[in-house]
Amino acid sequence: MEIRIGSLTHPAVIALLEQHHQDMLLHSPEESVHALDLSALAQENISFWCVWKDDALAGCGALKELDNAHGEIKSMRTSPDFLRQGVAKLLVEYIISQATNRGYQKLSLETGTMAAFLPAQKLYQQLGFHFCQPFGNYQEDPFSTFMSKSIC
């Protein structure tokens, strides 16, 4: 598998991001869905990567700079054909390394609270993330849980 800078115009990437957003809406009300759309992922403070296996899109994820010491993981999604094959772990480890290289001291994320999000929460915990209070512009929400990791 190879991690590359994500192309926000590639049809497979667009389809995966649309699937991600629709799936979030199945588990959370619209006001509690914090998935980024294509225009948000194109902002200067966001880096977006995709994992490819040959010509097949295996997953995607992004790193948003909140400030010069704090980053946020966004838009994590594994393609259905690649579930439970280590794609998410590979990508989160890559994002942690990118955040470390940028000198961030903390990396945070928001994810859902429903049962569908438990595998993601477990992965983040295995990689050293701990549950925390809302950060940035987030507010307490019964459909959101927040996690962070120190990465000095």
Short mmCIF file of N, CA and C in Angstrom, two decimals:
data_model
loop_
_atom_site.label_atom_id
_atom_site.label_comp_id
_atom_site.label_asym_id
_atom_site.label_seq_id
_atom_site.Cartn_x
_atom_site.Cartn_y
_atom_site.Cartn_z
N MET A 1 0.85 -1.18 0.00
CA MET A 1 0.00 0.00 0.00
C MET A 1 0.89 1.23 0.00
N GLU A 2 0.40 2.26 -0.66
CA GLU A 2 1.17 3.49 -0.80
C GLU A 2 0.30 4.69 -0.40
N ILE A 3 0.88 5.57 0.40
CA ILE A 3 0.19 6.80 0.81
C ILE A 3 0.64 7.92 -0.13
N ARG A 4 -0.34 8.61 -0.70
CA ARG A 4 -0.05 9.72 -1.61
C ARG A 4 -0.91 10.93 -1.23
N ILE A 5 -0.45 12.11 -1.63
CA ILE A 5 -1.29 13.30 -1.47
C ILE A 5 -2.59 13.04 -2.22
N GLY A 6 -3.70 13.33 -1.55
CA GLY A 6 -5.00 13.02 -2.12
C GLY A 6 -5.43 14.00 -3.19
N SER A 7 -5.98 13.47 -4.25
CA SER A 7 -6.54 14.29 -5.32
C SER A 7 -8.03 14.45 -5.07
N LEU A 8 -8.45 15.67 -4.82
CA LEU A 8 -9.86 15.94 -4.54
C LEU A 8 -10.72 15.97 -5.80
N THR A 9 -10.10 15.69 -6.95
CA THR A 9 -10.86 15.61 -8.21
C THR A 9 -10.95 14.19 -8.73
N HIS A 10 -10.27 13.25 -8.09
CA HIS A 10 -10.30 11.85 -8.54
C HIS A 10 -11.68 11.26 -8.24
N PRO A 11 -12.33 10.63 -9.22
CA PRO A 11 -13.68 10.10 -9.01
C PRO A 11 -13.79 9.12 -7.84
N ALA A 12 -12.79 8.28 -7.63
CA ALA A 12 -12.84 7.31 -6.52
C ALA A 12 -12.76 8.03 -5.18
N VAL A 13 -11.97 9.09 -5.11
CA VAL A 13 -11.84 9.88 -3.87
C VAL A 13 -13.16 10.60 -3.59
N ILE A 14 -13.71 11.22 -4.61
CA ILE A 14 -14.99 11.92 -4.44
C ILE A 14 -16.07 10.94 -3.96
N ALA A 15 -16.12 9.77 -4.57
CA ALA A 15 -17.13 8.77 -4.19
C ALA A 15 -16.93 8.31 -2.74
N LEU A 16 -15.67 8.09 -2.33
CA LEU A 16 -15.42 7.65 -0.96
C LEU A 16 -15.80 8.73 0.05
N LEU A 17 -15.48 9.98 -0.25
CA LEU A 17 -15.83 11.08 0.66
C LEU A 17 -17.35 11.27 0.73
N GLU A 18 -18.04 11.10 -0.39
CA GLU A 18 -19.51 11.19 -0.37
C GLU A 18 -20.10 10.05 0.45
N GLN A 19 -19.55 8.85 0.28
CA GLN A 19 -19.99 7.69 1.07
C GLN A 19 -19.74 7.94 2.56
N HIS A 20 -18.61 8.52 2.88
CA HIS A 20 -18.26 8.84 4.27
C HIS A 20 -19.31 9.77 4.87
N HIS A 21 -19.64 10.83 4.16
CA HIS A 21 -20.61 11.79 4.67
C HIS A 21 -21.98 11.15 4.84
N GLN A 22 -22.41 10.38 3.86
CA GLN A 22 -23.72 9.71 3.95
C GLN A 22 -23.76 8.72 5.11
N ASP A 23 -22.67 8.02 5.33
CA ASP A 23 -22.61 7.07 6.44
C ASP A 23 -22.68 7.80 7.78
N MET A 24 -22.03 8.95 7.87
CA MET A 24 -22.09 9.72 9.12
C MET A 24 -23.54 10.14 9.41
N LEU A 25 -24.28 10.47 8.37
CA LEU A 25 -25.68 10.88 8.54
C LEU A 25 -26.59 9.73 8.97
N LEU A 26 -26.15 8.50 8.73
CA LEU A 26 -26.93 7.34 9.19
C LEU A 26 -26.84 7.17 10.71
N HIS A 27 -25.76 7.69 11.30
CA HIS A 27 -25.49 7.47 12.72
C HIS A 27 -25.63 8.71 13.59
N SER A 28 -25.68 9.86 12.98
CA SER A 28 -25.74 11.11 13.73
C SER A 28 -26.62 12.11 13.00
N PRO A 29 -27.30 12.99 13.74
CA PRO A 29 -28.07 14.05 13.06
C PRO A 29 -27.13 15.00 12.33
N GLU A 30 -27.64 15.66 11.33
CA GLU A 30 -26.81 16.52 10.48
C GLU A 30 -25.99 17.54 11.27
N GLU A 31 -26.60 18.13 12.31
CA GLU A 31 -25.87 19.15 13.09
C GLU A 31 -24.72 18.56 13.90
N SER A 32 -24.67 17.24 14.03
CA SER A 32 -23.60 16.58 14.76
C SER A 32 -22.58 15.91 13.85
N VAL A 33 -22.74 16.08 12.54
CA VAL A 33 -21.79 15.51 11.58
C VAL A 33 -20.75 16.58 11.25
N HIS A 34 -19.49 16.25 11.50
CA HIS A 34 -18.41 17.21 11.30
C HIS A 34 -17.48 16.81 10.15
N ALA A 35 -17.96 15.93 9.27
CA ALA A 35 -17.18 15.52 8.11
C ALA A 35 -16.98 16.72 7.18
N LEU A 36 -15.79 16.82 6.62
CA LEU A 36 -15.46 17.93 5.73
C LEU A 36 -15.86 17.59 4.29
N ASP A 37 -16.38 18.59 3.59
CA ASP A 37 -16.67 18.40 2.17
C ASP A 37 -15.42 18.71 1.35
N LEU A 38 -15.54 18.56 0.04
CA LEU A 38 -14.38 18.74 -0.84
C LEU A 38 -13.77 20.13 -0.72
N SER A 39 -14.59 21.17 -0.66
CA SER A 39 -14.05 22.52 -0.58
C SER A 39 -13.34 22.74 0.75
N ALA A 40 -13.85 22.17 1.83
CA ALA A 40 -13.18 22.32 3.13
C ALA A 40 -11.84 21.59 3.13
N LEU A 41 -11.79 20.43 2.51
CA LEU A 41 -10.53 19.67 2.45
C LEU A 41 -9.47 20.37 1.61
N ALA A 42 -9.89 21.29 0.76
CA ALA A 42 -8.95 22.02 -0.11
C ALA A 42 -8.35 23.25 0.58
N GLN A 43 -8.76 23.55 1.79
CA GLN A 43 -8.24 24.72 2.49
C GLN A 43 -6.74 24.58 2.77
N GLU A 44 -6.06 25.72 2.87
CA GLU A 44 -4.62 25.72 3.06
C GLU A 44 -4.15 25.06 4.34
N ASN A 45 -4.98 25.08 5.39
CA ASN A 45 -4.55 24.52 6.67
C ASN A 45 -4.87 23.03 6.79
N ILE A 46 -5.22 22.39 5.68
CA ILE A 46 -5.55 20.97 5.68
C ILE A 46 -4.69 20.23 4.66
N SER A 47 -4.09 19.13 5.12
CA SER A 47 -3.37 18.22 4.23
C SER A 47 -4.20 16.96 4.13
N PHE A 48 -4.34 16.45 2.91
CA PHE A 48 -5.21 15.31 2.66
C PHE A 48 -4.42 14.23 1.93
N TRP A 49 -4.54 12.99 2.44
CA TRP A 49 -3.81 11.87 1.85
C TRP A 49 -4.75 10.72 1.54
N CYS A 50 -4.35 9.92 0.57
CA CYS A 50 -5.08 8.70 0.23
C CYS A 50 -4.12 7.52 0.27
N VAL A 51 -4.66 6.36 0.62
CA VAL A 51 -3.92 5.11 0.59
C VAL A 51 -4.39 4.34 -0.63
N TRP A 52 -3.44 3.93 -1.44
CA TRP A 52 -3.74 3.18 -2.66
C TRP A 52 -3.07 1.82 -2.62
N LYS A 53 -3.75 0.83 -3.09
CA LYS A 53 -3.16 -0.48 -3.35
C LYS A 53 -3.29 -0.70 -4.83
N ASP A 54 -2.18 -0.58 -5.52
CA ASP A 54 -2.17 -0.58 -6.98
C ASP A 54 -3.09 0.57 -7.44
N ASP A 55 -4.14 0.27 -8.20
CA ASP A 55 -5.03 1.32 -8.69
C ASP A 55 -6.31 1.45 -7.87
N ALA A 56 -6.37 0.76 -6.73
CA ALA A 56 -7.58 0.77 -5.91
C ALA A 56 -7.40 1.70 -4.71
N LEU A 57 -8.37 2.56 -4.50
CA LEU A 57 -8.36 3.45 -3.35
C LEU A 57 -8.72 2.65 -2.11
N ALA A 58 -7.81 2.64 -1.13
CA ALA A 58 -8.03 1.86 0.10
C ALA A 58 -8.55 2.73 1.24
N GLY A 59 -8.27 4.01 1.21
CA GLY A 59 -8.75 4.88 2.27
C GLY A 59 -8.21 6.29 2.14
N CYS A 60 -8.66 7.14 3.07
CA CYS A 60 -8.21 8.53 3.06
C CYS A 60 -8.23 9.10 4.47
N GLY A 61 -7.53 10.21 4.64
CA GLY A 61 -7.51 10.91 5.91
C GLY A 61 -6.84 12.25 5.73
N ALA A 62 -7.07 13.14 6.71
CA ALA A 62 -6.54 14.49 6.61
C ALA A 62 -6.00 14.96 7.95
N LEU A 63 -5.14 15.96 7.87
CA LEU A 63 -4.59 16.63 9.04
C LEU A 63 -4.89 18.12 8.91
N LYS A 64 -5.63 18.62 9.88
CA LYS A 64 -5.98 20.04 9.91
C LYS A 64 -5.15 20.73 10.97
N GLU A 65 -4.52 21.84 10.61
CA GLU A 65 -3.76 22.62 11.58
C GLU A 65 -4.72 23.53 12.33
N LEU A 66 -4.83 23.33 13.64
CA LEU A 66 -5.66 24.19 14.48
C LEU A 66 -4.87 25.41 14.91
N ASP A 67 -3.62 25.21 15.25
CA ASP A 67 -2.66 26.29 15.52
C ASP A 67 -1.27 25.68 15.36
N ASN A 68 -0.23 26.44 15.64
CA ASN A 68 1.12 25.93 15.35
C ASN A 68 1.58 24.80 16.27
N ALA A 69 0.76 24.44 17.27
CA ALA A 69 1.12 23.36 18.17
C ALA A 69 0.06 22.25 18.24
N HIS A 70 -1.03 22.40 17.48
CA HIS A 70 -2.17 21.49 17.64
C HIS A 70 -2.77 21.15 16.29
N GLY A 71 -2.85 19.86 15.99
CA GLY A 71 -3.47 19.40 14.76
C GLY A 71 -4.68 18.53 15.05
N GLU A 72 -5.52 18.35 14.04
CA GLU A 72 -6.72 17.53 14.17
C GLU A 72 -6.80 16.54 13.01
N ILE A 73 -7.08 15.28 13.34
CA ILE A 73 -7.31 14.27 12.32
C ILE A 73 -8.74 14.44 11.80
N LYS A 74 -8.89 14.47 10.49
CA LYS A 74 -10.20 14.65 9.85
C LYS A 74 -10.35 13.63 8.72
N SER A 75 -11.60 13.39 8.35
CA SER A 75 -11.96 12.65 7.14
C SER A 75 -11.30 11.28 7.03
N MET A 76 -11.19 10.57 8.14
CA MET A 76 -10.67 9.21 8.12
C MET A 76 -11.74 8.28 7.57
N ARG A 77 -11.37 7.54 6.55
CA ARG A 77 -12.33 6.60 5.96
C ARG A 77 -11.57 5.48 5.25
N THR A 78 -11.98 4.26 5.49
CA THR A 78 -11.44 3.10 4.78
C THR A 78 -12.46 2.65 3.75
N SER A 79 -12.01 2.36 2.55
CA SER A 79 -12.90 1.83 1.52
C SER A 79 -13.45 0.48 1.97
N PRO A 80 -14.72 0.19 1.67
CA PRO A 80 -15.33 -1.06 2.12
C PRO A 80 -14.54 -2.31 1.76
N ASP A 81 -13.91 -2.34 0.60
CA ASP A 81 -13.14 -3.52 0.17
C ASP A 81 -11.85 -3.72 0.95
N PHE A 82 -11.48 -2.73 1.77
CA PHE A 82 -10.21 -2.80 2.50
C PHE A 82 -10.37 -2.78 4.02
N LEU A 83 -11.60 -2.97 4.50
CA LEU A 83 -11.82 -2.97 5.94
C LEU A 83 -11.03 -4.10 6.61
N ARG A 84 -10.54 -3.81 7.81
CA ARG A 84 -9.80 -4.77 8.63
C ARG A 84 -8.54 -5.30 7.94
N GLN A 85 -7.90 -4.43 7.14
CA GLN A 85 -6.65 -4.80 6.50
C GLN A 85 -5.51 -3.85 6.89
N GLY A 86 -5.72 -3.05 7.93
CA GLY A 86 -4.65 -2.18 8.43
C GLY A 86 -4.55 -0.82 7.78
N VAL A 87 -5.51 -0.47 6.93
CA VAL A 87 -5.45 0.81 6.21
C VAL A 87 -5.54 1.98 7.19
N ALA A 88 -6.52 1.95 8.08
CA ALA A 88 -6.71 3.05 9.02
C ALA A 88 -5.50 3.21 9.93
N LYS A 89 -4.97 2.11 10.42
CA LYS A 89 -3.78 2.18 11.30
C LYS A 89 -2.60 2.79 10.55
N LEU A 90 -2.38 2.33 9.33
CA LEU A 90 -1.29 2.87 8.51
C LEU A 90 -1.45 4.37 8.33
N LEU A 91 -2.65 4.81 8.04
CA LEU A 91 -2.90 6.22 7.79
C LEU A 91 -2.79 7.06 9.06
N VAL A 92 -3.34 6.58 10.17
CA VAL A 92 -3.23 7.33 11.43
C VAL A 92 -1.77 7.44 11.85
N GLU A 93 -1.02 6.37 11.72
CA GLU A 93 0.41 6.44 12.05
C GLU A 93 1.13 7.44 11.16
N TYR A 94 0.76 7.48 9.89
CA TYR A 94 1.35 8.45 8.96
C TYR A 94 1.00 9.88 9.38
N ILE A 95 -0.26 10.10 9.73
CA ILE A 95 -0.69 11.44 10.15
C ILE A 95 0.01 11.85 11.44
N ILE A 96 0.18 10.92 12.36
CA ILE A 96 0.93 11.22 13.59
C ILE A 96 2.35 11.63 13.24
N SER A 97 2.98 10.93 12.31
CA SER A 97 4.36 11.28 11.92
C SER A 97 4.41 12.65 11.26
N GLN A 98 3.41 12.98 10.44
CA GLN A 98 3.36 14.30 9.81
C GLN A 98 3.18 15.39 10.86
N ALA A 99 2.30 15.15 11.84
CA ALA A 99 2.08 16.13 12.91
C ALA A 99 3.36 16.32 13.73
N THR A 100 4.06 15.23 13.99
CA THR A 100 5.33 15.30 14.72
C THR A 100 6.35 16.11 13.93
N ASN A 101 6.46 15.84 12.62
CA ASN A 101 7.40 16.58 11.77
C ASN A 101 7.09 18.06 11.72
N ARG A 102 5.83 18.42 11.88
CA ARG A 102 5.42 19.83 11.87
C ARG A 102 5.64 20.50 13.22
N GLY A 103 6.02 19.73 14.22
CA GLY A 103 6.28 20.29 15.54
C GLY A 103 5.04 20.46 16.40
N TYR A 104 3.94 19.82 16.02
CA TYR A 104 2.75 19.89 16.86
C TYR A 104 3.04 19.21 18.19
N GLN A 105 2.43 19.70 19.22
CA GLN A 105 2.56 19.10 20.54
C GLN A 105 1.36 18.22 20.87
N LYS A 106 0.28 18.43 20.15
CA LYS A 106 -0.95 17.69 20.42
C LYS A 106 -1.67 17.40 19.11
N LEU A 107 -2.28 16.21 19.08
CA LEU A 107 -3.09 15.81 17.94
C LEU A 107 -4.43 15.36 18.50
N SER A 108 -5.52 15.88 17.96
CA SER A 108 -6.86 15.59 18.48
C SER A 108 -7.77 15.11 17.36
N LEU A 109 -8.93 14.61 17.75
CA LEU A 109 -9.93 14.19 16.78
C LEU A 109 -11.30 14.16 17.42
N GLU A 110 -12.30 14.20 16.57
CA GLU A 110 -13.70 14.04 16.98
C GLU A 110 -14.22 12.83 16.22
N THR A 111 -14.94 11.97 16.92
CA THR A 111 -15.58 10.84 16.27
C THR A 111 -16.93 10.61 16.93
N GLY A 112 -17.70 9.71 16.38
CA GLY A 112 -19.04 9.48 16.88
C GLY A 112 -19.08 8.62 18.13
N THR A 113 -20.26 8.58 18.73
CA THR A 113 -20.46 7.81 19.96
C THR A 113 -21.24 6.52 19.74
N MET A 114 -21.84 6.35 18.59
CA MET A 114 -22.66 5.17 18.32
C MET A 114 -21.77 3.93 18.14
N ALA A 115 -22.38 2.76 18.19
CA ALA A 115 -21.64 1.50 18.11
C ALA A 115 -20.78 1.41 16.84
N ALA A 116 -21.23 2.00 15.75
CA ALA A 116 -20.47 1.95 14.50
C ALA A 116 -19.09 2.60 14.62
N PHE A 117 -18.92 3.47 15.61
CA PHE A 117 -17.66 4.18 15.78
C PHE A 117 -16.71 3.50 16.77
N LEU A 118 -17.16 2.44 17.42
CA LEU A 118 -16.32 1.77 18.43
C LEU A 118 -15.02 1.21 17.86
N PRO A 119 -15.01 0.61 16.66
CA PRO A 119 -13.71 0.16 16.12
C PRO A 119 -12.72 1.31 15.93
N ALA A 120 -13.19 2.46 15.49
CA ALA A 120 -12.30 3.61 15.33
C ALA A 120 -11.78 4.07 16.69
N GLN A 121 -12.67 4.16 17.67
CA GLN A 121 -12.24 4.57 19.01
C GLN A 121 -11.17 3.61 19.54
N LYS A 122 -11.39 2.31 19.34
CA LYS A 122 -10.43 1.31 19.82
C LYS A 122 -9.07 1.50 19.13
N LEU A 123 -9.07 1.72 17.83
CA LEU A 123 -7.82 1.95 17.11
C LEU A 123 -7.11 3.18 17.66
N TYR A 124 -7.83 4.27 17.83
CA TYR A 124 -7.20 5.48 18.34
C TYR A 124 -6.61 5.24 19.73
N GLN A 125 -7.32 4.51 20.58
CA GLN A 125 -6.79 4.20 21.91
C GLN A 125 -5.52 3.36 21.80
N GLN A 126 -5.49 2.39 20.90
CA GLN A 126 -4.30 1.56 20.71
C GLN A 126 -3.10 2.40 20.27
N LEU A 127 -3.38 3.51 19.59
CA LEU A 127 -2.31 4.38 19.10
C LEU A 127 -2.01 5.53 20.07
N GLY A 128 -2.53 5.45 21.29
CA GLY A 128 -2.16 6.40 22.34
C GLY A 128 -3.09 7.57 22.54
N PHE A 129 -4.23 7.59 21.88
CA PHE A 129 -5.19 8.67 22.08
C PHE A 129 -6.02 8.39 23.34
N HIS A 130 -6.39 9.47 24.02
CA HIS A 130 -7.20 9.38 25.23
C HIS A 130 -8.43 10.27 25.05
N PHE A 131 -9.52 9.88 25.70
CA PHE A 131 -10.73 10.70 25.65
C PHE A 131 -10.46 12.04 26.33
N CYS A 132 -11.04 13.10 25.79
CA CYS A 132 -10.80 14.44 26.31
C CYS A 132 -12.06 15.29 26.15
N GLN A 133 -11.97 16.50 26.60
CA GLN A 133 -13.05 17.47 26.45
C GLN A 133 -13.06 18.00 25.02
N PRO A 134 -14.17 18.61 24.59
CA PRO A 134 -14.19 19.23 23.26
C PRO A 134 -13.04 20.23 23.11
N PHE A 135 -12.52 20.33 21.91
CA PHE A 135 -11.41 21.24 21.62
C PHE A 135 -11.81 22.13 20.45
N GLY A 136 -11.02 23.13 20.18
CA GLY A 136 -11.31 24.02 19.05
C GLY A 136 -12.69 24.63 19.17
N ASN A 137 -13.46 24.54 18.09
CA ASN A 137 -14.81 25.10 18.07
C ASN A 137 -15.90 24.08 18.41
N TYR A 138 -15.51 22.88 18.80
CA TYR A 138 -16.49 21.85 19.13
C TYR A 138 -17.18 22.17 20.45
N GLN A 139 -18.40 21.67 20.58
CA GLN A 139 -19.19 21.78 21.81
C GLN A 139 -19.55 20.37 22.27
N GLU A 140 -19.91 20.26 23.56
CA GLU A 140 -20.43 18.97 24.05
C GLU A 140 -21.59 18.55 23.16
N ASP A 141 -21.65 17.26 22.82
CA ASP A 141 -22.68 16.74 21.93
C ASP A 141 -22.82 15.24 22.23
N PRO A 142 -24.02 14.76 22.46
CA PRO A 142 -24.16 13.33 22.75
C PRO A 142 -23.77 12.41 21.59
N PHE A 143 -23.62 12.97 20.40
CA PHE A 143 -23.23 12.18 19.24
C PHE A 143 -21.74 12.28 18.93
N SER A 144 -20.99 13.03 19.74
CA SER A 144 -19.56 13.22 19.50
C SER A 144 -18.76 12.82 20.73
N THR A 145 -17.61 12.23 20.47
CA THR A 145 -16.62 12.01 21.51
C THR A 145 -15.31 12.58 20.99
N PHE A 146 -14.46 13.00 21.90
CA PHE A 146 -13.24 13.70 21.55
C PHE A 146 -12.05 12.95 22.14
N MET A 147 -10.97 12.92 21.37
CA MET A 147 -9.76 12.22 21.80
C MET A 147 -8.56 13.06 21.44
N SER A 148 -7.48 12.92 22.22
CA SER A 148 -6.26 13.63 21.89
C SER A 148 -5.05 12.82 22.34
N LYS A 149 -3.91 13.25 21.83
CA LYS A 149 -2.64 12.56 22.10
C LYS A 149 -1.55 13.62 22.13
N SER A 150 -0.70 13.56 23.14
CA SER A 150 0.48 14.43 23.17
C SER A 150 1.52 13.83 22.25
N ILE A 151 2.17 14.66 21.45
CA ILE A 151 3.16 14.16 20.48
C ILE A 151 4.43 15.00 20.48
N CYS A 152 4.91 15.33 21.64
CA CYS A 152 6.12 16.18 21.76
C CYS A 152 7.28 15.62 21.01
#
